[in-house]
PDB file of C-alpha atoms and ligand atoms in Angstrom:
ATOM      1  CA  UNK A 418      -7.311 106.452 246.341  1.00 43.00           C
ATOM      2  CA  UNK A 419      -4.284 104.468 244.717  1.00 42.00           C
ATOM      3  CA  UNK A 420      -4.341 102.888 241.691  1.00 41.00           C
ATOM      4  CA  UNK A 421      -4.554  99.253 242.915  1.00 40.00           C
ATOM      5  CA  UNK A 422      -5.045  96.122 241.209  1.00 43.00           C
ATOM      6  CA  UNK A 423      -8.457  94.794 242.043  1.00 57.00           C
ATOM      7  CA  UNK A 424     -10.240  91.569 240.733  1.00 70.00           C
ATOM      8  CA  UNK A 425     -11.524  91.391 237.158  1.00 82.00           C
ATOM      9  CA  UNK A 426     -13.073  88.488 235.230  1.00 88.00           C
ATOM     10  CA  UNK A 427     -11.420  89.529 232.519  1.00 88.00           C
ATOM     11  CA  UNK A 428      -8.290  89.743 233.388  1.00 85.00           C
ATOM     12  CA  UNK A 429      -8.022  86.727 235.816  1.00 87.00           C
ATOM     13  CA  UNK A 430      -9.788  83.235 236.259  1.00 87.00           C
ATOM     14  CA  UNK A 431     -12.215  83.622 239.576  1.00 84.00           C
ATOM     15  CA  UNK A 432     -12.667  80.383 241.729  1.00 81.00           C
ATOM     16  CA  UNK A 433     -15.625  78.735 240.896  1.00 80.00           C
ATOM     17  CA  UNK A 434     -17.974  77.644 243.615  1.00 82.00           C
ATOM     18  CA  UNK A 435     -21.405  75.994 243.780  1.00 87.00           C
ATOM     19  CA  UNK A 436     -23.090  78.779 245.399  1.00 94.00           C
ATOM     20  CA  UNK A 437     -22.846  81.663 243.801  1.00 97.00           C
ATOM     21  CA  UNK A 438     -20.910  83.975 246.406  1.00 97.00           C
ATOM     22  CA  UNK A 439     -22.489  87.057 244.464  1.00 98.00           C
ATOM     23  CA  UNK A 440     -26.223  87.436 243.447  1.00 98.00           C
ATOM     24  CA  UNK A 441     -27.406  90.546 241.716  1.00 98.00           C
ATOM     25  CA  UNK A 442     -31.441  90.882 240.931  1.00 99.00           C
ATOM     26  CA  UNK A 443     -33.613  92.680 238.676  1.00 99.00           C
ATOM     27  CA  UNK A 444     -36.540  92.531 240.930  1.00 98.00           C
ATOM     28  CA  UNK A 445     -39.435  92.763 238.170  1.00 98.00           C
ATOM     29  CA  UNK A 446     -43.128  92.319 238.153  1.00 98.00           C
ATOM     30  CA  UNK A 447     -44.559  94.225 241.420  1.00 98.00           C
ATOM     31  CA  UNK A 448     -47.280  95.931 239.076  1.00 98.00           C
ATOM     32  CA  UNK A 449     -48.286  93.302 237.166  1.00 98.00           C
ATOM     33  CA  UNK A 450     -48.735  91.359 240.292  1.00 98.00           C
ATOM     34  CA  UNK A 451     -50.741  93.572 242.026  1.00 98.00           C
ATOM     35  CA  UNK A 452     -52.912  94.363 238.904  1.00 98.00           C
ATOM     36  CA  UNK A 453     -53.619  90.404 238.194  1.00 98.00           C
ATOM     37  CA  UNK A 454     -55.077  90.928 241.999  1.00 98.00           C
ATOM     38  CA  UNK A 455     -57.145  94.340 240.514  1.00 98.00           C
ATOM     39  CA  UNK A 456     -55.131  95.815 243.423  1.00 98.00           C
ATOM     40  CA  UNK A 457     -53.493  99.124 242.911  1.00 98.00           C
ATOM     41  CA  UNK A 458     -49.387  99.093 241.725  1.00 98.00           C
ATOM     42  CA  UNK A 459     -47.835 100.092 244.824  1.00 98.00           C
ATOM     43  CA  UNK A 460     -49.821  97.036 246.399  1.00 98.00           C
ATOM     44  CA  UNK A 461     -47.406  94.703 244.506  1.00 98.00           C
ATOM     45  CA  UNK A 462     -44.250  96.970 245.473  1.00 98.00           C
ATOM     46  CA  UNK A 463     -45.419  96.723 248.907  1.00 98.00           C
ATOM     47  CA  UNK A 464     -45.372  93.015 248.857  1.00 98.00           C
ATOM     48  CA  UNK A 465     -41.877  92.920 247.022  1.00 98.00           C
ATOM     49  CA  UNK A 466     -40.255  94.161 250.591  1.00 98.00           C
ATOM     50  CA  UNK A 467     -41.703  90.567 251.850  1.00 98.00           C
ATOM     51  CA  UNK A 468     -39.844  88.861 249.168  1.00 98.00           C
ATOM     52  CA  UNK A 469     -36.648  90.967 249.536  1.00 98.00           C
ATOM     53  CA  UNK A 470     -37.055  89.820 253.623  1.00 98.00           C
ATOM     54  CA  UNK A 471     -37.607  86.389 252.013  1.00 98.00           C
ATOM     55  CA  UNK A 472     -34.526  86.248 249.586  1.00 98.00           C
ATOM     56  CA  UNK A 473     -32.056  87.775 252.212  1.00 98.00           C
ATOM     57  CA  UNK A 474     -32.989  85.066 254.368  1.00 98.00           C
ATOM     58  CA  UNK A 475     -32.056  82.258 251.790  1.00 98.00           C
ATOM     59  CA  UNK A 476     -28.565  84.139 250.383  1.00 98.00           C
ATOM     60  CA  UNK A 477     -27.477  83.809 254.246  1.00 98.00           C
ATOM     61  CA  UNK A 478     -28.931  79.815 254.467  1.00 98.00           C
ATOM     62  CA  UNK A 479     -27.302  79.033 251.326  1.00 97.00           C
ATOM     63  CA  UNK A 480     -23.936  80.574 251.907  1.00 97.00           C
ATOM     64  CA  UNK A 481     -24.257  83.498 249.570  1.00 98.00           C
ATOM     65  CA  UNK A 482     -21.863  86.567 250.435  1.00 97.00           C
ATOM     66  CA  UNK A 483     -23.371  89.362 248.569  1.00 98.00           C
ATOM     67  CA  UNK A 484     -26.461  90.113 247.339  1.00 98.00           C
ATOM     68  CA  UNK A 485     -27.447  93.164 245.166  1.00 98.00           C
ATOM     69  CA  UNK A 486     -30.775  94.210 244.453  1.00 98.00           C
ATOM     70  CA  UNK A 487     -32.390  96.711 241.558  1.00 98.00           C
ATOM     71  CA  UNK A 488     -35.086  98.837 243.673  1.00 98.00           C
ATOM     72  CA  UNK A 489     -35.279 101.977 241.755  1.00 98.00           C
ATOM     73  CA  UNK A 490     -33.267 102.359 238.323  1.00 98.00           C
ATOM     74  CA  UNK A 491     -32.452 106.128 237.160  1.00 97.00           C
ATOM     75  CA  UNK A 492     -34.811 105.822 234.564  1.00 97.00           C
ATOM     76  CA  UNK A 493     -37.598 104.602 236.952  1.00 98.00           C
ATOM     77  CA  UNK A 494     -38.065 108.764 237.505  1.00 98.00           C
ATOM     78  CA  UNK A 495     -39.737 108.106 234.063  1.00 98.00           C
ATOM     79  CA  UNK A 496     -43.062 106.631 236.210  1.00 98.00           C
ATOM     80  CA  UNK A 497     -46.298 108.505 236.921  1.00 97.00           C
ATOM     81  CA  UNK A 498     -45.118 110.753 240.422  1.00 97.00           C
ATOM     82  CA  UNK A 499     -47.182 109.371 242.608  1.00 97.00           C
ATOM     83  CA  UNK A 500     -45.765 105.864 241.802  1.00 97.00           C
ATOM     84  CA  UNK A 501     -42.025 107.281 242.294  1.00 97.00           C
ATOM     85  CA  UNK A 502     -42.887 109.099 246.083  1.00 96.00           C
ATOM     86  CA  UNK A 503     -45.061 105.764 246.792  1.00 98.00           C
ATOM     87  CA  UNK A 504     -41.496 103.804 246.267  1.00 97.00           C
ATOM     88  CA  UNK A 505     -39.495 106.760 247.839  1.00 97.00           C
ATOM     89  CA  UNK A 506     -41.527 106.443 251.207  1.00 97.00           C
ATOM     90  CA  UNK A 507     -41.360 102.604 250.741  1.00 97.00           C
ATOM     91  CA  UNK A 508     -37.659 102.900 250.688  1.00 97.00           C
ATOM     92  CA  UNK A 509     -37.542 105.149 253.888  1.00 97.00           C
ATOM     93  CA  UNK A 510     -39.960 103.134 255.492  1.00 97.00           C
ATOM     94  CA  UNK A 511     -38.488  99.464 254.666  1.00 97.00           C
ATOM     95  CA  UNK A 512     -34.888 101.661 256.166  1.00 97.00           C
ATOM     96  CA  UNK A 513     -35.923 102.563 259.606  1.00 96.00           C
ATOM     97  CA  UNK A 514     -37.439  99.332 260.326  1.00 96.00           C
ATOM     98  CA  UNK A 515     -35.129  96.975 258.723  1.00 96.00           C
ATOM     99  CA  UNK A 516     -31.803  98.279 259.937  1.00 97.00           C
ATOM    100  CA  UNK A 517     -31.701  96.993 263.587  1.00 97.00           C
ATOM    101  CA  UNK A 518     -33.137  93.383 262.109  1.00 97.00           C
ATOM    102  CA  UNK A 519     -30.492  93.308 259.176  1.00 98.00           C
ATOM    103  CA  UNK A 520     -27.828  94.530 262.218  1.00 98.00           C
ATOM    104  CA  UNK A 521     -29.167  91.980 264.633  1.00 98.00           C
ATOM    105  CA  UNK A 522     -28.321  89.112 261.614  1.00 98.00           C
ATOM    106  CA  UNK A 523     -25.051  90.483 261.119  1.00 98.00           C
ATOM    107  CA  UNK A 524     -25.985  91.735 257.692  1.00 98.00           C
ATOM    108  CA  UNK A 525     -24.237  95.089 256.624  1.00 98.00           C
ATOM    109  CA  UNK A 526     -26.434  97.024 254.566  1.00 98.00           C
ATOM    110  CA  UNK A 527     -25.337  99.503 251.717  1.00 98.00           C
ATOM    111  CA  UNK A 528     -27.086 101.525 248.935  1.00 98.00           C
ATOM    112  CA  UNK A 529     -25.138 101.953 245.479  1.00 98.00           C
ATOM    113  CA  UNK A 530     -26.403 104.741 243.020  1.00 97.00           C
ATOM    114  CA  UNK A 531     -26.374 108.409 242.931  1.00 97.00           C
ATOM    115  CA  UNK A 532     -27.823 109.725 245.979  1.00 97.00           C
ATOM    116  CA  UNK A 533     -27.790 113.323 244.764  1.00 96.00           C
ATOM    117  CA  UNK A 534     -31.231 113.266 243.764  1.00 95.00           C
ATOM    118  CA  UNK A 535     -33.128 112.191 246.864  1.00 96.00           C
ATOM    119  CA  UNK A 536     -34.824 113.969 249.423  1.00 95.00           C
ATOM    120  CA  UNK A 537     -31.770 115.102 252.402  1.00 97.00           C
ATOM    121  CA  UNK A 538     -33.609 112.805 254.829  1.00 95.00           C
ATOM    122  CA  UNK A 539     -34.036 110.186 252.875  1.00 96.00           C
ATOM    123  CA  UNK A 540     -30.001 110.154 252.870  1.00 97.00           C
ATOM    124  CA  UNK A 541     -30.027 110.509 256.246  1.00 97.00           C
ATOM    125  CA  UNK A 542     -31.699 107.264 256.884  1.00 97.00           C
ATOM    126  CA  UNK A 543     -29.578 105.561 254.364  1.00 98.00           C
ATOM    127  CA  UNK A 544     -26.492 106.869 256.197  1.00 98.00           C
ATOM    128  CA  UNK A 545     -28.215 106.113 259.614  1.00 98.00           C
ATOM    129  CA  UNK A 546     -28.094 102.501 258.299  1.00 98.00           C
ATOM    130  CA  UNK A 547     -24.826 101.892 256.340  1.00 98.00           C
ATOM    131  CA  UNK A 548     -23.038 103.131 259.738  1.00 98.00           C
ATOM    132  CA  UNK A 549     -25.362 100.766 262.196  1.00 98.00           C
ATOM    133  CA  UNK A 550     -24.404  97.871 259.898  1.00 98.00           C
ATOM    134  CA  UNK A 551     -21.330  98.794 258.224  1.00 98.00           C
ATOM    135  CA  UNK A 552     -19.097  96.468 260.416  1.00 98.00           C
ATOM    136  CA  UNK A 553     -21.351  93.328 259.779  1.00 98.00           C
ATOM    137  CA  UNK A 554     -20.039  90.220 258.376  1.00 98.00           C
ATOM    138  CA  UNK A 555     -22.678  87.492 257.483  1.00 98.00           C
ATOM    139  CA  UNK A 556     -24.062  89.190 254.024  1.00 98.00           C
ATOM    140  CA  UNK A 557     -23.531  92.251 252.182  1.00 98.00           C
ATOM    141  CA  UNK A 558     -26.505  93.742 251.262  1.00 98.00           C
ATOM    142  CA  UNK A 559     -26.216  96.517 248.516  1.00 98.00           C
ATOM    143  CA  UNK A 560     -29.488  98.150 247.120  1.00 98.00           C
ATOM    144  CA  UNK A 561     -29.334  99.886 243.785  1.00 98.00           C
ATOM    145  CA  UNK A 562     -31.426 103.184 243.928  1.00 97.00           C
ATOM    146  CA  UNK A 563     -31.486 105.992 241.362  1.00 97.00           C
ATOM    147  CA  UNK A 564     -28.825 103.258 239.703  1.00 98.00           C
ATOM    148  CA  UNK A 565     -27.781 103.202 236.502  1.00 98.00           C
ATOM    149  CA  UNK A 566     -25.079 101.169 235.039  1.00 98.00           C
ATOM    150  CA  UNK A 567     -23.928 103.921 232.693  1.00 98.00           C
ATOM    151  CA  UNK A 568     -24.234 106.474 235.405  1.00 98.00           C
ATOM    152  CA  UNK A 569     -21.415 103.808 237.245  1.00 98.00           C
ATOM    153  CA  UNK A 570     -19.235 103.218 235.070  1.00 98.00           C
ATOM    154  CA  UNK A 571     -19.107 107.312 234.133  1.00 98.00           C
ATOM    155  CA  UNK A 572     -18.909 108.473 237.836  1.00 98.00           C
ATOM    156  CA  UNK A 573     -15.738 106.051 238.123  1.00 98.00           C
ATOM    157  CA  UNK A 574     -14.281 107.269 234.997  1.00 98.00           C
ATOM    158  CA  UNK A 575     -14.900 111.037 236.270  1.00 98.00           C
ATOM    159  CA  UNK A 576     -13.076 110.048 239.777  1.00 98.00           C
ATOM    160  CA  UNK A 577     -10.184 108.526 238.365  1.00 98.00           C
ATOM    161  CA  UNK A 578      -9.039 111.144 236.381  1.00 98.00           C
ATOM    162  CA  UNK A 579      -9.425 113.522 238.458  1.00 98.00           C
ATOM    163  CA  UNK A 580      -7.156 111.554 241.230  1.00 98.00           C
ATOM    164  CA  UNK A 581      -4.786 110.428 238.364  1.00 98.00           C
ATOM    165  CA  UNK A 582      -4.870 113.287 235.872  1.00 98.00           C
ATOM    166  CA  UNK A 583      -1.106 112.133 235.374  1.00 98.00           C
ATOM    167  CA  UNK A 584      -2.330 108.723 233.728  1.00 97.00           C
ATOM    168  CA  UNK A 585      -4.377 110.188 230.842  1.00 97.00           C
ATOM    169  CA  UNK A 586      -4.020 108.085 227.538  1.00 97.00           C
ATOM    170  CA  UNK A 587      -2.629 105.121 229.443  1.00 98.00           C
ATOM    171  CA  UNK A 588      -5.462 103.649 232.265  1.00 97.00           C
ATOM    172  CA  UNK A 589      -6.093 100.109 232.356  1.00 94.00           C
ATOM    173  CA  UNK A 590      -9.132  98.166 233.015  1.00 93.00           C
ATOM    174  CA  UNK A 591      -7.747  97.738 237.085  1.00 92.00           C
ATOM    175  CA  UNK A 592      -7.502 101.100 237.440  1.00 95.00           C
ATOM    176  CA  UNK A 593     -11.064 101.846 236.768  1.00 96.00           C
ATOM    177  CA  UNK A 594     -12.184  99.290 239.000  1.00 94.00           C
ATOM    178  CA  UNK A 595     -11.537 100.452 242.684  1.00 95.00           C
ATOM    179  CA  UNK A 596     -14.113 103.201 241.722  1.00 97.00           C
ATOM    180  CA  UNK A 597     -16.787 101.749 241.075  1.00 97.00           C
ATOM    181  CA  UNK A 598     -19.286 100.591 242.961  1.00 97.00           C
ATOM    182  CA  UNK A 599     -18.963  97.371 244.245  1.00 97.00           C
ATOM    183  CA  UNK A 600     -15.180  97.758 243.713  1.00 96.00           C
ATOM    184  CA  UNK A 601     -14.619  95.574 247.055  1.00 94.00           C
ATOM    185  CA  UNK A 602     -17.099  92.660 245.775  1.00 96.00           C
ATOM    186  CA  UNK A 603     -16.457  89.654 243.671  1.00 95.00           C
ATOM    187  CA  UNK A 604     -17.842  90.907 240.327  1.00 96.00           C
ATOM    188  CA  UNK A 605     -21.512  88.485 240.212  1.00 97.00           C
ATOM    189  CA  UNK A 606     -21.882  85.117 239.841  1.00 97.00           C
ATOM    190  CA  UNK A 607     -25.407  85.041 239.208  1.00 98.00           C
ATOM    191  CA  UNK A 608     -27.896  87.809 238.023  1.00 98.00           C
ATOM    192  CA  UNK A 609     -31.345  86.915 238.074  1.00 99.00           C
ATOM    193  CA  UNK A 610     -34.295  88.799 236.667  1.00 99.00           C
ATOM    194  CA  UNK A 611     -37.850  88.384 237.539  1.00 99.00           C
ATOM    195  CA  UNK A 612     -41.083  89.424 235.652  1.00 98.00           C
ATOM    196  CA  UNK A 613     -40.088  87.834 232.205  1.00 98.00           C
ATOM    197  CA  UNK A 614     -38.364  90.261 230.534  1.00 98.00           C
ATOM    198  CA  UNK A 615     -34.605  89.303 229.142  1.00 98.00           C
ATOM    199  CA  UNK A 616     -32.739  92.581 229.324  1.00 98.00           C
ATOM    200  CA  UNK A 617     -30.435  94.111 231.550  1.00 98.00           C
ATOM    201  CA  UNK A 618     -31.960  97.878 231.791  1.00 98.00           C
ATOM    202  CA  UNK A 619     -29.084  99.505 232.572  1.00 98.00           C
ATOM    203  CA  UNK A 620     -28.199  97.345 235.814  1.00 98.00           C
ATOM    204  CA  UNK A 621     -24.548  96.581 236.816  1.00 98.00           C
ATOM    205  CA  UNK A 622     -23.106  97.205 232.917  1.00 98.00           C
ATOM    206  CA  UNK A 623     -19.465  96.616 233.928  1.00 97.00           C
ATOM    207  CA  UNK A 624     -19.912  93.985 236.856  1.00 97.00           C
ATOM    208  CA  UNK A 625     -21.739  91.547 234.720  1.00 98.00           C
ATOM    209  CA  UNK A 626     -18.902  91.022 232.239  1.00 97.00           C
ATOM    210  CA  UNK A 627     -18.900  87.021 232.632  1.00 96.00           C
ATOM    211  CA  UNK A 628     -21.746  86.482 235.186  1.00 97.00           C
ATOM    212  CA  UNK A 629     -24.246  84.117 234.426  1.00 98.00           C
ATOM    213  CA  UNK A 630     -27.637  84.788 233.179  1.00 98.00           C
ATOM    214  CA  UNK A 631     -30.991  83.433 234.898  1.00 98.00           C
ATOM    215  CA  UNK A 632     -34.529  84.694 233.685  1.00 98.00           C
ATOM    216  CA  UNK A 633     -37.823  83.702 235.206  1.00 98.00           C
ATOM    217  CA  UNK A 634     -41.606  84.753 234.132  1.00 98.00           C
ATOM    218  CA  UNK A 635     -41.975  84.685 238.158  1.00 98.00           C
ATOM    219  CA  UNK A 636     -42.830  88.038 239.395  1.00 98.00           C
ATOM    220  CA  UNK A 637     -40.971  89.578 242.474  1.00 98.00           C
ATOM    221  CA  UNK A 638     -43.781  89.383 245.142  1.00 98.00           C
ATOM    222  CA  UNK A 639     -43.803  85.339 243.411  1.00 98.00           C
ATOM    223  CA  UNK A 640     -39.971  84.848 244.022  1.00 98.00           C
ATOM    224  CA  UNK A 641     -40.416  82.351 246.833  1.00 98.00           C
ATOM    225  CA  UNK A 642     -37.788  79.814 248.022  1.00 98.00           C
ATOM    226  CA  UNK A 643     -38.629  76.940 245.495  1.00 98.00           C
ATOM    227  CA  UNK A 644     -38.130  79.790 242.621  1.00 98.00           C
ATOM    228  CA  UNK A 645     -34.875  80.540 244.275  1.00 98.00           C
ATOM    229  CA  UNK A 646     -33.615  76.711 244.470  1.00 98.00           C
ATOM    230  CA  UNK A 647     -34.572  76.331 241.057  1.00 98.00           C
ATOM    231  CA  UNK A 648     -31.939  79.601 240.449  1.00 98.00           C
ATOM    232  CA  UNK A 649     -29.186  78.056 242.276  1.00 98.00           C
ATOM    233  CA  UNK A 650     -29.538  74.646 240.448  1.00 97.00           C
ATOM    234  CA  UNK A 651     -29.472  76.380 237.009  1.00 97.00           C
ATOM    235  CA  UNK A 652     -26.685  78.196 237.756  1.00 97.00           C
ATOM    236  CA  UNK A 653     -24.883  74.504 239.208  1.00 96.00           C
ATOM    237  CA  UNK A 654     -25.336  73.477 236.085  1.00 94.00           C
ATOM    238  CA  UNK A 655     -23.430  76.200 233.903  1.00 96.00           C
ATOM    239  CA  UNK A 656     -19.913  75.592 232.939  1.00 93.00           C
ATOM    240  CA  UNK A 657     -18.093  78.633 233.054  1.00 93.00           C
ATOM    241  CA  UNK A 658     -15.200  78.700 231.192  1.00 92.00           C
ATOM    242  CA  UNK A 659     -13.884  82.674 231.136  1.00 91.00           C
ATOM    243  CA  UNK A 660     -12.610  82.272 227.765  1.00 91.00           C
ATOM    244  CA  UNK A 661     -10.788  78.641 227.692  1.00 90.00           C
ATOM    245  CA  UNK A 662     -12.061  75.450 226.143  1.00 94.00           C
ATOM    246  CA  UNK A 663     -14.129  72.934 227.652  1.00 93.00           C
ATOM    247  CA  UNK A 664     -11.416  70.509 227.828  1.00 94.00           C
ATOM    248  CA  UNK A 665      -8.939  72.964 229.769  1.00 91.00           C
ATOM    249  CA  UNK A 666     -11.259  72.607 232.613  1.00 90.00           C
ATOM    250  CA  UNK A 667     -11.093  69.168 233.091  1.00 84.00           C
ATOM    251  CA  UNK A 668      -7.252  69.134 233.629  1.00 78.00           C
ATOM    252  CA  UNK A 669      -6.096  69.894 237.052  1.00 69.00           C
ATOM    253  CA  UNK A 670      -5.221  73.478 237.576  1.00 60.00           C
ATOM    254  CA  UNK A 671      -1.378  74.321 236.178  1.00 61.00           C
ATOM    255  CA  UNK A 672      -1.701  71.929 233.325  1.00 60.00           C
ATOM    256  CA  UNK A 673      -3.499  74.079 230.922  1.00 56.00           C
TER     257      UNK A 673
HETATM  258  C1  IPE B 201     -40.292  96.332 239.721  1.00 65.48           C
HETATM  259  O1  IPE B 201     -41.615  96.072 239.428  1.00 65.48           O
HETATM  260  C2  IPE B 201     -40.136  97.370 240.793  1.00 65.48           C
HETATM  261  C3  IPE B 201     -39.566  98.628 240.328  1.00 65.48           C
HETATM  262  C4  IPE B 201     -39.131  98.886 239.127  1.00 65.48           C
HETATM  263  C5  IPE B 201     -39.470  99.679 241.324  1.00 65.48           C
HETATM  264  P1  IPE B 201     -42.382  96.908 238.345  1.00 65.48           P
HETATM  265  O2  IPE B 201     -43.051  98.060 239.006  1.00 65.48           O
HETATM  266  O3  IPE B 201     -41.502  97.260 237.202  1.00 65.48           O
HETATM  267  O4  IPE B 201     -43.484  95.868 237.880  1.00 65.48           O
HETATM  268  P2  IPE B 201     -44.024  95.625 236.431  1.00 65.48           P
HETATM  269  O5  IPE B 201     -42.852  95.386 235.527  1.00 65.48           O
HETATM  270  O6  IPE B 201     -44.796  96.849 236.047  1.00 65.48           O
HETATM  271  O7  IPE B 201     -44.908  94.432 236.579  1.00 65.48           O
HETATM  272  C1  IPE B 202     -35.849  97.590 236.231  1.00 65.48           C
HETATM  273  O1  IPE B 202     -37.223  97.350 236.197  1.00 65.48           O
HETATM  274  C2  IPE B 202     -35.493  98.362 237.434  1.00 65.48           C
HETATM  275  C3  IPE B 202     -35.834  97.759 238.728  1.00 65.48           C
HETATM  276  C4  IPE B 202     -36.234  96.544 238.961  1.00 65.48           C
HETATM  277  C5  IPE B 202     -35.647  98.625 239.825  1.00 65.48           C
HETATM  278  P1  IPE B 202     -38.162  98.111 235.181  1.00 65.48           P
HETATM  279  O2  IPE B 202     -39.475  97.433 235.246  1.00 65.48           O
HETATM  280  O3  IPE B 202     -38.159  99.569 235.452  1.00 65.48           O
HETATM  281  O4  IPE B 202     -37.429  97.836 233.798  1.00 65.48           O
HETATM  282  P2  IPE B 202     -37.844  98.168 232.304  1.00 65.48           P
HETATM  283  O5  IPE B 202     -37.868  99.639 232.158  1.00 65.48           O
HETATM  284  O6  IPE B 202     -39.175  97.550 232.065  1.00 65.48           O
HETATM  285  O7  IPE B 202     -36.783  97.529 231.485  1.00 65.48           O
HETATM  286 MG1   MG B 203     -41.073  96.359 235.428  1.00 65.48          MG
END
């Protein structure tokens, strides 16, 4: 791969837009769901796939180019087993009989994470998918399994070396970014996190540089299309300024 210079917040201004061309999620709260019901975990994770159908949906209604969705962090291995091959068979099973709907909408489908650790036909499915859908134009889908935003940022580092050993001592932010995932995405707009909690565990560390922040006590299997409205108007109402002064925006571009 050649070094190239790829987008970066940091580095450049993005174009601001109304909608949010990039949503990420932290879909939180399946269990606690399901136990307010006195239903069984996996019950709530099994209604989460309904909201995931749900929220698709709505990013392709509302204009919304890529969405990317937690399902399984690397630290989610952490859970009691039968909660983490209850997820794993979720995963599978959500695959096979989403892929020809999500190719039928035009929606190309990819999963981001390190797939080393999953079962070979597990892979296979994934791979099954990401080729059905892989020319698809409407949204890009990208599920985070065994993710980990440390684990991202790391494998990049690893790959870049090794492809540009001659660099060492002198590698800039852009030439990092065409390996990681995500490298052919706008870096988010939005992240949202369900289920109350206000952290990031270890989610898209590097993408998020200047994203916005939205947090809602809703949980997941909750995250209907009023909650999701109510995400797009808080984000309307941000100003993002990437570094500059409130003032500098108000001028037409070139005179700041
Ligand atoms: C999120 O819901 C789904 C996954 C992490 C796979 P949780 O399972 O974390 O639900 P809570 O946080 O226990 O309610
Ligand atoms: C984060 O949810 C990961 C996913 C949604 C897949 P968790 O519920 O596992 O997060 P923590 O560990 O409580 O922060
Ligand atoms: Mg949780």
């Amino acid at each position: 791969m050649p070094l190239s210079r790829l987008f970066s917040s940091t580095r450049e201004i993005p174009e601001s837009s109304v909608v949010p061309r990039h949503i990420a999620i932290v879909m939180d709260g399946n269990g606690r769901w399901a136990k307010k019901r006195f239903l069984p975990r996996v019950a709530g994770h099994k209604r989460g796939v309904e909201t995931v159908r749900s929220v698709v949906r709505l990013c392709i209604d509302h204009g919304v180019e890529h969405l990317t969705l937690f399902a399984f962090s690397s630290e989610n291995w952490r859970r009691p087993p039968d909660e983490v091959s209850f997820l794993m068979n979720l995963f599978m099973q959500a695959l096979r009989d989403e892929a020809a709907r999500l190719h039928k909408n035009n929606i190309r489908l990819r999963v981001i994470g390190d797939l080393s650790r999953f079962d070979p036909s597990l892979v296979e499915v994934i791979r099954e998918a990401e080729a059905l859908t892989g020319a698809n134009t409407a949204l890009t889908l990208s599920v985070a399994a065994n993710y980990g935003g440390r684990w991202d940022v790391l494998n990049a580092i690893n790959n870049m070396v090794a492809e540009h050993p001659e660099k060492a001592g002198r590698y800039e932010e852009a030439d990092l970014a065409p390996y990681l995932t995500l490298a052919d995405a706008p870096e988010p707009d939005l992240f949202i996190r369900t289920g109350g909690e206000q952290r990031v565990s270890n989610f898209l560390l590097w993408q998020l540089a200047y994203t916005e922040f939205y947090f809602t006590d809703r949980l997941w299997p909750d995250f209907d299309a009023e909650a999701f409205g109510e995400a797009i108007a808080s984000f309307r109402q941000r100003e993002r300024r990437f570094g500059r002064t409130s003032e500098q925006l108000d001028k037409p571009a070139g005179e700041n």
